[in-house]
């Protein structure tokens, strides 16, 4: 196959900022996270659990959605609650722009 054989919906490059965090929650769950800040995703962060190999686009609204972190990162309710506590300090508000 050649590049011309693909139908691109989007293809862009931008400068991003990545924060790498290793933390242990009060419940003794360790998280190794990469938190990517980009101009995409309406101001939400791209959060990767490096141990579990799972990534999600997360904003404050996602942290408030019941069961969201449990589902995307395969966590218990307690683990998700502790992770949400940390992420609420770093994700910030969603910015809808057009």
Short mmCIF file of C-alpha atoms in Angstrom, two decimals:
data_model
loop_
_atom_site.label_atom_id
_atom_site.label_comp_id
_atom_site.label_asym_id
_atom_site.label_seq_id
_atom_site.Cartn_x
_atom_site.Cartn_y
_atom_site.Cartn_z
CA UNK A 1 0.00 0.00 0.00
CA UNK A 2 0.98 3.57 -0.54
CA UNK A 3 0.05 6.73 1.34
CA UNK A 4 -2.30 7.76 -1.47
CA UNK A 5 -4.38 4.63 -0.77
CA UNK A 6 -5.56 6.00 2.60
CA UNK A 7 -8.48 8.37 3.06
CA UNK A 8 -7.43 10.79 5.82
CA UNK A 9 -10.18 12.37 7.93
CA UNK A 10 -7.59 14.46 9.81
CA UNK A 11 -3.83 14.74 9.90
CA UNK A 12 -2.19 17.50 11.89
CA UNK A 13 0.85 18.13 14.05
CA UNK A 14 1.02 20.45 17.04
CA UNK A 15 3.24 21.23 20.00
CA UNK A 16 1.93 19.57 23.17
CA UNK A 17 2.91 19.42 26.80
CA UNK A 18 3.13 16.12 28.68
CA UNK A 19 3.22 15.77 32.45
CA UNK A 20 4.44 12.43 33.80
CA UNK A 21 3.17 11.63 37.29
CA UNK A 22 3.75 8.63 39.53
CA UNK A 23 1.63 8.66 42.66
CA UNK A 24 0.32 6.39 45.36
CA UNK A 25 -3.21 7.07 46.53
CA UNK A 26 -4.35 6.95 50.17
CA UNK A 27 -5.68 3.44 49.39
CA UNK A 28 -2.14 2.44 48.28
CA UNK A 29 -2.94 2.14 44.56
CA UNK A 30 -0.01 3.21 42.38
CA UNK A 31 -0.63 5.18 39.19
CA UNK A 32 1.92 5.99 36.51
CA UNK A 33 0.23 8.60 34.33
CA UNK A 34 1.06 10.64 31.27
CA UNK A 35 -1.18 13.71 31.09
CA UNK A 36 -1.05 15.35 27.68
CA UNK A 37 -2.20 18.94 27.19
CA UNK A 38 -3.20 19.78 23.63
CA UNK A 39 -5.35 22.28 21.74
CA UNK A 40 -7.63 19.43 20.67
CA UNK A 41 -10.47 17.89 22.67
CA UNK A 42 -11.98 21.23 23.79
CA UNK A 43 -9.42 21.70 26.54
CA UNK A 44 -9.74 18.20 27.95
CA UNK A 45 -6.57 16.27 28.78
CA UNK A 46 -5.43 13.03 27.19
CA UNK A 47 -4.67 10.82 30.22
CA UNK A 48 -2.76 7.57 29.79
CA UNK A 49 -2.40 4.96 32.51
CA UNK A 50 1.06 3.71 31.60
CA UNK A 51 0.76 0.52 33.68
CA UNK A 52 -2.60 -0.51 32.29
CA UNK A 53 -2.02 0.78 28.77
CA UNK A 54 -5.35 2.63 28.70
CA UNK A 55 -5.96 6.17 27.51
CA UNK A 56 -8.96 8.47 27.88
CA UNK A 57 -9.84 12.04 27.00
CA UNK A 58 -10.80 13.54 30.36
CA UNK A 59 -12.32 16.80 31.50
CA UNK A 60 -14.05 17.82 34.70
CA UNK A 61 -17.39 16.65 33.29
CA UNK A 62 -15.99 13.15 32.79
CA UNK A 63 -14.78 13.00 36.39
CA UNK A 64 -18.32 13.74 37.55
CA UNK A 65 -19.84 10.99 35.36
CA UNK A 66 -20.62 7.98 37.52
CA UNK A 67 -18.63 4.89 36.58
CA UNK A 68 -16.57 6.58 33.86
CA UNK A 69 -13.09 6.13 35.35
CA UNK A 70 -13.96 2.63 36.54
CA UNK A 71 -14.89 1.69 33.00
CA UNK A 72 -12.07 3.27 31.00
CA UNK A 73 -9.24 2.43 33.39
CA UNK A 74 -10.70 -0.86 34.75
CA UNK A 75 -10.63 0.34 38.38
CA UNK A 76 -12.59 -0.39 41.52
CA UNK A 77 -14.94 2.32 42.76
CA UNK A 78 -12.48 3.29 45.51
CA UNK A 79 -9.51 3.45 43.11
CA UNK A 80 -11.52 5.55 40.67
CA UNK A 81 -12.60 7.92 43.42
CA UNK A 82 -9.00 8.48 44.50
CA UNK A 83 -7.84 8.96 40.91
CA UNK A 84 -10.69 11.43 40.31
CA UNK A 85 -9.56 13.38 43.36
CA UNK A 86 -6.11 13.81 41.85
CA UNK A 87 -7.28 14.45 38.29
CA UNK A 88 -9.74 17.12 39.43
CA UNK A 89 -6.70 19.13 40.50
CA UNK A 90 -5.09 18.97 37.05
CA UNK A 91 -7.70 18.70 34.29
CA UNK A 92 -9.40 22.09 34.67
CA UNK A 93 -12.52 23.31 32.95
CA UNK A 94 -13.63 22.38 29.43
CA UNK A 95 -13.40 25.17 26.84
CA UNK A 96 -15.88 24.90 23.97
CA UNK A 97 -14.52 26.86 21.03
CA UNK A 98 -15.25 26.74 17.35
#
